[in-house]
PDB file of C-alpha atoms in Angstrom:
ATOM      1  CA  MET A   3     -29.676  -7.176  25.060  1.00 33.00           C
ATOM      2  CA  PRO A   4     -30.108  -7.125  21.297  1.00 35.00           C
ATOM      3  CA  SER A   5     -27.524  -5.085  19.488  1.00 33.00           C
ATOM      4  CA  ARG A   6     -28.148  -2.064  17.318  1.00 35.00           C
ATOM      5  CA  ARG A   7     -25.775  -3.666  14.831  1.00 37.00           C
ATOM      6  CA  SER A   8     -26.968  -6.337  12.435  1.00 37.00           C
ATOM      7  CA  SER A   9     -25.178  -9.534  11.481  1.00 45.00           C
ATOM      8  CA  LEU A  10     -26.007 -12.989  10.229  1.00 45.00           C
ATOM      9  CA  SER A  11     -26.887 -15.745  12.637  1.00 65.00           C
ATOM     10  CA  ARG A  12     -24.650 -18.778  12.681  1.00 79.00           C
ATOM     11  CA  LEU A  13     -25.347 -22.356  13.572  1.00 84.00           C
ATOM     12  CA  SER A  14     -23.660 -25.616  14.429  1.00 84.00           C
ATOM     13  CA  THR A  15     -25.016 -29.144  14.631  1.00 86.00           C
ATOM     14  CA  THR A  16     -23.365 -31.702  16.878  1.00 85.00           C
ATOM     15  CA  ARG A  17     -24.010 -34.442  19.429  1.00 86.00           C
ATOM     16  CA  TRP A  18     -23.625 -33.749  23.116  1.00 82.00           C
ATOM     17  CA  GLY A  19     -24.192 -36.322  25.834  1.00 86.00           C
ATOM     18  CA  GLY A  20     -25.613 -38.742  23.266  1.00 91.00           C
ATOM     19  CA  GLN A  21     -28.193 -36.220  22.041  1.00 91.00           C
ATOM     20  CA  ASP A  22     -28.384 -34.472  18.669  1.00 93.00           C
ATOM     21  CA  ILE A  23     -28.375 -30.707  19.121  1.00 92.00           C
ATOM     22  CA  VAL A  24     -28.420 -27.639  16.921  1.00 93.00           C
ATOM     23  CA  ILE A  25     -26.923 -24.419  18.271  1.00 88.00           C
ATOM     24  CA  PHE A  26     -28.141 -21.087  16.928  1.00 86.00           C
ATOM     25  CA  LEU A  27     -25.710 -18.222  17.544  1.00 80.00           C
ATOM     26  CA  THR A  28     -26.488 -14.532  17.443  1.00 77.00           C
ATOM     27  CA  PRO A  29     -22.968 -13.077  17.306  1.00 71.00           C
ATOM     28  CA  ASP A  30     -23.938  -9.443  17.832  1.00 68.00           C
ATOM     29  CA  THR A  31     -25.557  -9.676  21.278  1.00 66.00           C
ATOM     30  CA  ASP A  32     -23.977  -6.939  23.395  1.00 63.00           C
ATOM     31  CA  SER A  33     -22.315  -7.383  26.783  1.00 64.00           C
ATOM     32  CA  GLU A  34     -23.228  -5.107  29.642  1.00 64.00           C
ATOM     33  CA  PHE A  35     -19.685  -5.549  30.992  1.00 63.00           C
ATOM     34  CA  ASN A  36     -17.964  -3.843  28.075  1.00 59.00           C
ATOM     35  CA  ALA A  37     -19.139  -0.249  28.523  1.00 58.00           C
ATOM     36  CA  PHE A  38     -20.939   2.222  30.756  1.00 61.00           C
ATOM     37  CA  ASN A  39     -23.899   2.438  28.389  1.00 61.00           C
ATOM     38  CA  SER A  40     -25.453   0.054  25.907  1.00 57.00           C
ATOM     39  CA  THR A  41     -24.581   2.102  22.827  1.00 61.00           C
ATOM     40  CA  GLU A  42     -20.885   1.511  23.544  1.00 61.00           C
ATOM     41  CA  ALA A  43     -21.143  -2.141  24.582  1.00 58.00           C
ATOM     42  CA  GLY A  44     -19.154  -4.712  22.647  1.00 66.00           C
ATOM     43  CA  ALA A  45     -20.623  -7.778  21.001  1.00 68.00           C
ATOM     44  CA  ILE A  46     -20.112 -11.142  22.690  1.00 67.00           C
ATOM     45  CA  GLY A  47     -22.909 -13.221  21.172  1.00 72.00           C
ATOM     46  CA  SER A  48     -25.484 -15.547  22.686  1.00 77.00           C
ATOM     47  CA  THR A  49     -26.716 -19.021  21.867  1.00 82.00           C
ATOM     48  CA  ALA A  50     -29.926 -21.004  21.813  1.00 87.00           C
ATOM     49  CA  VAL A  51     -29.742 -24.821  21.830  1.00 91.00           C
ATOM     50  CA  TYR A  52     -32.445 -27.100  20.451  1.00 94.00           C
ATOM     51  CA  ASP A  53     -33.214 -30.707  19.579  1.00 96.00           C
ATOM     52  CA  PRO A  54     -33.316 -30.814  15.747  1.00 97.00           C
ATOM     53  CA  ASN A  55     -35.786 -33.728  15.741  1.00 97.00           C
ATOM     54  CA  LEU A  56     -39.380 -32.727  15.028  1.00 96.00           C
ATOM     55  CA  ASN A  57     -42.358 -34.928  14.176  1.00 93.00           C
ATOM     56  CA  ASP A  58     -40.149 -38.033  13.808  1.00 94.00           C
ATOM     57  CA  GLN A  59     -37.841 -36.231  11.365  1.00 95.00           C
ATOM     58  CA  LYS A  60     -34.305 -34.978  11.969  1.00 96.00           C
ATOM     59  CA  LEU A  61     -34.028 -31.492  10.523  1.00 97.00           C
ATOM     60  CA  THR A  62     -30.768 -30.107   9.202  1.00 96.00           C
ATOM     61  CA  PHE A  63     -30.231 -26.372   9.042  1.00 94.00           C
ATOM     62  CA  LYS A  64     -28.318 -23.849   6.981  1.00 93.00           C
ATOM     63  CA  ILE A  65     -27.952 -20.084   6.782  1.00 89.00           C
ATOM     64  CA  GLU A  66     -29.558 -18.692   3.641  1.00 90.00           C
ATOM     65  CA  SER A  67     -29.790 -14.939   2.981  1.00 88.00           C
ATOM     66  CA  GLY A  68     -29.240 -14.310   6.692  1.00 84.00           C
ATOM     67  CA  ASN A  69     -32.030 -16.684   7.763  1.00 89.00           C
ATOM     68  CA  ILE A  70     -31.916 -20.034   9.548  1.00 91.00           C
ATOM     69  CA  VAL A  71     -33.581 -22.468   7.115  1.00 94.00           C
ATOM     70  CA  ASP A  72     -34.255 -26.183   7.453  1.00 97.00           C
ATOM     71  CA  GLU A  73     -33.119 -28.136   4.409  1.00 97.00           C
ATOM     72  CA  GLN A  74     -36.052 -30.555   4.481  1.00 97.00           C
ATOM     73  CA  THR A  75     -38.921 -28.061   4.033  1.00 97.00           C
ATOM     74  CA  GLY A  76     -37.310 -24.659   3.478  1.00 97.00           C
ATOM     75  CA  SER A  77     -39.052 -23.269   6.557  1.00 97.00           C
ATOM     76  CA  ILE A  78     -37.405 -20.217   8.122  1.00 95.00           C
ATOM     77  CA  TRP A  79     -36.703 -20.461  11.862  1.00 93.00           C
ATOM     78  CA  ASN A  80     -36.163 -17.772  14.470  1.00 89.00           C
ATOM     79  CA  MET A  81     -33.842 -17.796  17.483  1.00 86.00           C
ATOM     80  CA  PHE A  82     -36.810 -18.685  19.680  1.00 88.00           C
ATOM     81  CA  ARG A  83     -37.153 -22.213  18.179  1.00 91.00           C
ATOM     82  CA  GLU A  84     -40.215 -21.452  16.096  1.00 94.00           C
ATOM     83  CA  ALA A  85     -40.697 -21.895  12.368  1.00 95.00           C
ATOM     84  CA  ALA A  86     -41.706 -18.380  11.321  1.00 95.00           C
ATOM     85  CA  THR A  87     -42.622 -19.215   7.727  1.00 95.00           C
ATOM     86  CA  GLY A  88     -42.919 -22.226   5.467  1.00 96.00           C
ATOM     87  CA  GLU A  89     -44.396 -25.695   5.703  1.00 97.00           C
ATOM     88  CA  LEU A  90     -43.567 -25.976   9.424  1.00 97.00           C
ATOM     89  CA  GLU A  91     -44.797 -22.470  10.349  1.00 97.00           C
ATOM     90  CA  GLY A  92     -45.793 -22.393  14.010  1.00 96.00           C
ATOM     91  CA  ASP A  93     -44.002 -25.633  14.906  1.00 97.00           C
ATOM     92  CA  ARG A  94     -41.394 -25.429  17.656  1.00 97.00           C
ATOM     93  CA  LEU A  95     -38.205 -27.331  18.342  1.00 97.00           C
ATOM     94  CA  ALA A  96     -37.687 -28.725  21.847  1.00 96.00           C
ATOM     95  CA  ALA A  97     -35.325 -26.542  23.871  1.00 94.00           C
ATOM     96  CA  VAL A  98     -32.170 -28.087  25.342  1.00 93.00           C
ATOM     97  CA  VAL A  99     -31.227 -26.765  28.769  1.00 88.00           C
ATOM     98  CA  HIS A 100     -28.009 -24.745  28.534  1.00 83.00           C
ATOM     99  CA  ALA A 101     -26.545 -21.485  29.784  1.00 76.00           C
ATOM    100  CA  ASN A 102     -24.778 -18.527  28.208  1.00 74.00           C
ATOM    101  CA  GLN A 103     -21.977 -17.787  30.656  1.00 77.00           C
ATOM    102  CA  LYS A 104     -19.082 -15.385  30.725  1.00 77.00           C
ATOM    103  CA  TRP A 105     -15.880 -17.419  30.277  1.00 79.00           C
ATOM    104  CA  PHE A 106     -14.111 -15.720  33.201  1.00 82.00           C
ATOM    105  CA  ALA A 107     -16.879 -16.833  35.564  1.00 84.00           C
ATOM    106  CA  TRP A 108     -17.367 -20.327  34.141  1.00 84.00           C
ATOM    107  CA  SER A 109     -13.659 -21.206  34.031  1.00 88.00           C
ATOM    108  CA  ALA A 110     -13.211 -20.213  37.677  1.00 92.00           C
ATOM    109  CA  PHE A 111     -15.534 -23.058  38.689  1.00 93.00           C
ATOM    110  CA  PHE A 112     -14.840 -25.486  35.820  1.00 92.00           C
ATOM    111  CA  PRO A 113     -11.171 -24.952  34.851  1.00 92.00           C
ATOM    112  CA  ASP A 114     -10.954 -28.123  32.720  1.00 92.00           C
ATOM    113  CA  SER A 115     -13.752 -26.998  30.373  1.00 86.00           C
ATOM    114  CA  GLU A 116     -13.266 -26.852  26.620  1.00 79.00           C
ATOM    115  CA  LEU A 117     -13.698 -23.415  25.067  1.00 73.00           C
ATOM    116  CA  ARG A 118     -15.417 -23.413  21.662  1.00 68.00           C
ATOM    117  CA  THR A 119     -14.507 -20.372  19.591  1.00 64.00           C
ATOM    118  CA  ALA A 120     -16.286 -18.707  16.662  1.00 58.00           C
ATOM    119  CA  ASP A 121     -14.708 -21.155  14.190  1.00 62.00           C
ATOM    120  CA  PHE A 122     -16.915 -23.867  15.751  1.00 60.00           C
ATOM    121  CA  PHE A 123     -19.786 -22.037  14.067  1.00 60.00           C
ATOM    122  CA  GLY A 124     -18.089 -21.840  10.683  1.00 59.00           C
ATOM    123  CA  SER A 125     -17.334 -18.136  10.792  1.00 49.00           C
TER     124      SER A 125
END
């Protein structure tokens, strides 16, 4: 659930399984496990993962004034893979299948997994 708090999005670009990916992080997404009601829930974050290649061009992204902006056109992107404003307005990045899991559940089934912490996103 979206948080009542506000914070900047973060992002990371990497290669995974031979594919370029960009990861958008919303660090203030609340967890339903942290409290009895949503106003007391603690933030755990959530991610969205996309292919940064669009129209035969590899886009690179940065955070500017709290917005996700591609460096090639200056278009502003939302967490839902769509350019909200700018030259690419209305264009959408291809989604990469992924899951936002609780570490305690994931590590029970995949104990050799690597945990990426907030510093992966340049916090």
